[in-house]
Short mmCIF file of C-alpha atoms in Angstrom, two decimals:
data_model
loop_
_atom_site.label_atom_id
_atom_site.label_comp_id
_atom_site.label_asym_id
_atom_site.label_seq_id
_atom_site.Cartn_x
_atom_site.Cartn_y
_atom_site.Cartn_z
CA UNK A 1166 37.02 -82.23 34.35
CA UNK A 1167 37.05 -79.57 31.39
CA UNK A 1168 35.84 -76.17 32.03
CA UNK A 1169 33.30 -75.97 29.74
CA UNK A 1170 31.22 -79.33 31.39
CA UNK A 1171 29.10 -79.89 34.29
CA UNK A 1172 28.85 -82.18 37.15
CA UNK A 1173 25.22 -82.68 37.70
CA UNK A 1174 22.99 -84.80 40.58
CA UNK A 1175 19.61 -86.44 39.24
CA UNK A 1176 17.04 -86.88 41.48
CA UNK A 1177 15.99 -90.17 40.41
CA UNK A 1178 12.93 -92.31 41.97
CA UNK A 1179 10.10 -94.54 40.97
CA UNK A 1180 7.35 -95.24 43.46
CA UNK A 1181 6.83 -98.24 41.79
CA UNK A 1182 9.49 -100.04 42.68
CA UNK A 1183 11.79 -97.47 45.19
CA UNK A 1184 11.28 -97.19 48.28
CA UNK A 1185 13.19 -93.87 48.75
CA UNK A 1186 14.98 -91.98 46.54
CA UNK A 1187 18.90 -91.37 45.20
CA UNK A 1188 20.96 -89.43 43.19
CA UNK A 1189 22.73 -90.31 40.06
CA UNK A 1190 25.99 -88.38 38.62
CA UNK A 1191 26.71 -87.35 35.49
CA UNK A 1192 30.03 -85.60 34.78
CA UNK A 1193 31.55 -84.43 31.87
CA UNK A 1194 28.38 -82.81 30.53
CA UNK A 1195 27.73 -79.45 27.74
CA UNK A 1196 26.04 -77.03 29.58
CA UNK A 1197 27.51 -73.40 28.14
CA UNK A 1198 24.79 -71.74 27.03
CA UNK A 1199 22.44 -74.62 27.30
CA UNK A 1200 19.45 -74.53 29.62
CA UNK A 1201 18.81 -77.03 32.14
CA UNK A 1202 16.23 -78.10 29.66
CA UNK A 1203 18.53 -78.88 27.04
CA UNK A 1204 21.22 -81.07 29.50
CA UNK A 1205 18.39 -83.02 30.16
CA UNK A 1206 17.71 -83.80 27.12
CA UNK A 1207 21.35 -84.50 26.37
CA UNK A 1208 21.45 -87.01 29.31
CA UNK A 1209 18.75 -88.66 28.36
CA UNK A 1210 19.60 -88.82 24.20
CA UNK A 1211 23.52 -89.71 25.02
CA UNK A 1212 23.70 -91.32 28.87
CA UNK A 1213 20.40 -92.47 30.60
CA UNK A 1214 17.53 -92.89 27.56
CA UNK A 1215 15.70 -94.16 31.64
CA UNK A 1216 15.36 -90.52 33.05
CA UNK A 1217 12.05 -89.10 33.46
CA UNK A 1218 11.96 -85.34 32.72
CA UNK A 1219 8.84 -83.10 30.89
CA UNK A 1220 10.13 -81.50 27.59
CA UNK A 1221 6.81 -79.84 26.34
CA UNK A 1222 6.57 -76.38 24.99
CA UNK A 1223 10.31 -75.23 25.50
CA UNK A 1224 9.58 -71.63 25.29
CA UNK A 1225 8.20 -70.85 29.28
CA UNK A 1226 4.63 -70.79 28.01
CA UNK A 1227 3.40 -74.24 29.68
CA UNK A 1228 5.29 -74.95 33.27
CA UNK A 1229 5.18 -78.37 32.74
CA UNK A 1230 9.03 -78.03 33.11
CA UNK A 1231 9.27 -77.06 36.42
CA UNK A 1232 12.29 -78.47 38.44
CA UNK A 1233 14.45 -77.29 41.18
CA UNK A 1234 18.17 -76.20 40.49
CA UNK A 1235 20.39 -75.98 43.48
CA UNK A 1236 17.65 -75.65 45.78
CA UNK A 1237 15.62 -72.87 43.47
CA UNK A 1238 12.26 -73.72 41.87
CA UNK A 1239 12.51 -72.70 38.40
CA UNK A 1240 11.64 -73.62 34.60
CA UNK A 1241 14.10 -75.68 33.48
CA UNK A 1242 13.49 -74.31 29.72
CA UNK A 1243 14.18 -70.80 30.60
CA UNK A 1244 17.15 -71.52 33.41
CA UNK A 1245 20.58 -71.30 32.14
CA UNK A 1246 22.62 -74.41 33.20
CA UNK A 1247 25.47 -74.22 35.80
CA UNK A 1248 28.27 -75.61 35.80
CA UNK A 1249 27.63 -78.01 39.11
CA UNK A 1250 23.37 -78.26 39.70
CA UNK A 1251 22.02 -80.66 41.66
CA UNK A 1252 18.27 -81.43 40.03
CA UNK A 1253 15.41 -81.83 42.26
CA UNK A 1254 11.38 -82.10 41.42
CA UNK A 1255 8.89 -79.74 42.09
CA UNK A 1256 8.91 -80.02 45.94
CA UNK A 1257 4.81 -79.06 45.67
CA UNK A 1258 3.67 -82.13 44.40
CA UNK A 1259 3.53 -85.75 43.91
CA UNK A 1260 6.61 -87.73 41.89
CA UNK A 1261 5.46 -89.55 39.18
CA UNK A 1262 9.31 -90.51 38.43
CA UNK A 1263 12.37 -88.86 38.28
CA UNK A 1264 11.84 -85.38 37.82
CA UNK A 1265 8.31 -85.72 36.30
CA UNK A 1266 5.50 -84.73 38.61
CA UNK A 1267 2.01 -84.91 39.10
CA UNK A 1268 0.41 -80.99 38.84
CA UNK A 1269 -3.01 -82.71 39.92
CA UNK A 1270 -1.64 -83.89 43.09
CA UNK A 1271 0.04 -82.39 45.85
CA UNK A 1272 3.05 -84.11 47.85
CA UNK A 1273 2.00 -84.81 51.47
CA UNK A 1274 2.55 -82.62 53.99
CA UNK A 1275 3.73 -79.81 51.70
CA UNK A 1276 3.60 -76.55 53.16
CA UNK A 1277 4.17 -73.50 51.37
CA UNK A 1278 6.73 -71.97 53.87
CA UNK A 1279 8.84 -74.93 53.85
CA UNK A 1280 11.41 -73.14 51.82
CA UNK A 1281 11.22 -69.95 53.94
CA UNK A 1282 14.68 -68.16 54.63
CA UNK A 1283 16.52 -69.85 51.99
CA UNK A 1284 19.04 -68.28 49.78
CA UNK A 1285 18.00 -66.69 46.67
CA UNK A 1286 14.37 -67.43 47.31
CA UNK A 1287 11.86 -65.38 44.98
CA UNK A 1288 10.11 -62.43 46.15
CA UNK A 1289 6.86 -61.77 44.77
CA UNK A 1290 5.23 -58.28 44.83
CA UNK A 1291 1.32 -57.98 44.25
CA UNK A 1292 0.26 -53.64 44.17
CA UNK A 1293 -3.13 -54.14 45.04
CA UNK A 1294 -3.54 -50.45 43.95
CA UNK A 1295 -2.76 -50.84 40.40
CA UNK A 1296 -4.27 -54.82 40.67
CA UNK A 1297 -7.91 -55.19 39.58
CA UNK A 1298 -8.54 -58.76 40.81
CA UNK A 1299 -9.11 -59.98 37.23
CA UNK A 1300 -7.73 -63.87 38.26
CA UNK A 1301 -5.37 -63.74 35.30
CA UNK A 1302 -2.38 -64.60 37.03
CA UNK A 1303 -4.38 -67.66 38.93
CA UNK A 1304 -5.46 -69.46 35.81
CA UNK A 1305 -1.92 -69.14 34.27
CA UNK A 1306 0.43 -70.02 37.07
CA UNK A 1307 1.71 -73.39 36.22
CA UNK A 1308 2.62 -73.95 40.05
CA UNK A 1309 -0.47 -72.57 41.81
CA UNK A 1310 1.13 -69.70 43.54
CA UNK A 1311 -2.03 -67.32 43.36
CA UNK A 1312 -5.33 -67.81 45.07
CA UNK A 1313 -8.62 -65.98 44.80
CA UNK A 1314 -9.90 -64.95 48.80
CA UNK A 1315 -13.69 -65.01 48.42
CA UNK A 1316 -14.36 -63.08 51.39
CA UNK A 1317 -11.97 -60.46 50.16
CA UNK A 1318 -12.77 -60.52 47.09
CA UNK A 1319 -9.15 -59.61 45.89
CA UNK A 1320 -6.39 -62.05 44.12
CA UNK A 1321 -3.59 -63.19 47.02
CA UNK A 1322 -0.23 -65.14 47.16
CA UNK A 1323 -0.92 -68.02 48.27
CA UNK A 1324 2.60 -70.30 47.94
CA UNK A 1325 5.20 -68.24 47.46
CA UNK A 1326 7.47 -70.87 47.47
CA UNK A 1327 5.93 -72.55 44.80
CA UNK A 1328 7.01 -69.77 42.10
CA UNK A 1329 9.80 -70.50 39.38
CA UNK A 1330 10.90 -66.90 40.06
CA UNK A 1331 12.69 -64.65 36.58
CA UNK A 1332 12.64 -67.87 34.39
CA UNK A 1333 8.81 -67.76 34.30
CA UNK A 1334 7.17 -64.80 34.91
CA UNK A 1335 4.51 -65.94 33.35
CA UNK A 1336 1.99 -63.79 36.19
CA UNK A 1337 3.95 -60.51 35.72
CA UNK A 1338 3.90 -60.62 32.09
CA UNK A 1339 0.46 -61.78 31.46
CA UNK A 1340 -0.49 -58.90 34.04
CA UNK A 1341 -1.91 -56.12 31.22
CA UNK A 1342 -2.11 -54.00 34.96
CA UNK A 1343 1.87 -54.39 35.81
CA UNK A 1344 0.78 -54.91 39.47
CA UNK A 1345 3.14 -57.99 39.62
CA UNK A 1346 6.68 -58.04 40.01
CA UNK A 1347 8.70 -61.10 40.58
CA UNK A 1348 12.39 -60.73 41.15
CA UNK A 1349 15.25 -62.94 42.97
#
């Protein structure tokens, strides 16, 4: 293998017609200073025109590219490539194929701490003194991380593992208040 191409694992399925899922290889694949976006997209224009992937917005406004790299939940249009990834669907919800998923519909028996006391998880900070509960960061988290508590009446993580960590941010930086941090 040269040193400037990847090795990468697809997480390929189609409920369809599979009845569990694989893996497909692709070696020998440009990923310096590509994003994990952009491999895709050169796997499926030069390899495997088959693979299911959501290339919307490209610029980490829209989540609808959210995958998981090497076991991290991230947007794939933001996330530098690495040189070996293994490429994995939102874990949160249903597979419409491949990596596509269905944001209406959660997988079953997801559970927001399945994740917990991985490596290089994302840690989420909420100040609730500087926060003033204005449900910003709800209605623009692509993954549903955030949750309003009625009886509290305050703004809450609610699936931590859910969040696409530094390559979104799309809570912190929407938050005018700068009571959320997100960090790796």
């Amino acid at each position: 293998m040269f040193p400037d191409l990847a090795s990468i694992k697809v997480y390929r399925f189609d409920p369809a017609t599979d009845s569990s899922h694989k893996y497909d290889a692709f070696e020998n694949i440009p990923y310096k200073d590509h994003s994990v976006l952009e491999v895709l997209q050169f796997i499926y224009e030069n390899r495997d025109p088959s693979l299911s992937f959501r290339r919307l917005c490209t610029k980490g406004f829209c989540g609808g590219c959210a995958v998981v790299v090497n076991g991290q939940p991230v947007l794939a249009c933001q996330y530098p490539a690495e040189k070996e990834m293994i490429l994995d669907p939102h874990p949160k919800f249903e597979v419409i194929r491949d990596l596509s998923v269905d944001f209406n519909r959660l997988r079953p028996g997801y559970s927001s701490d399945s994740r917990a006391g991985r490596k290089g998880l994302t840690m989420i900070h909420l100040d609730l003194k500087k926060c003033v509960h204005c449900r910003d960061c709800i209605f623009i988290c692509p993954v549903g991380v955030w949750q309003w508590n009625k009886e509290a009446k305050r703004v809450e993580i609610a699936d931590p593992a859910s969040c696409l960590g530094p390559s979104c941010r799309q809570c912190s930086d929407s938050c005018w208040k700068e009571a959320i941090q997100v960090t790796r």
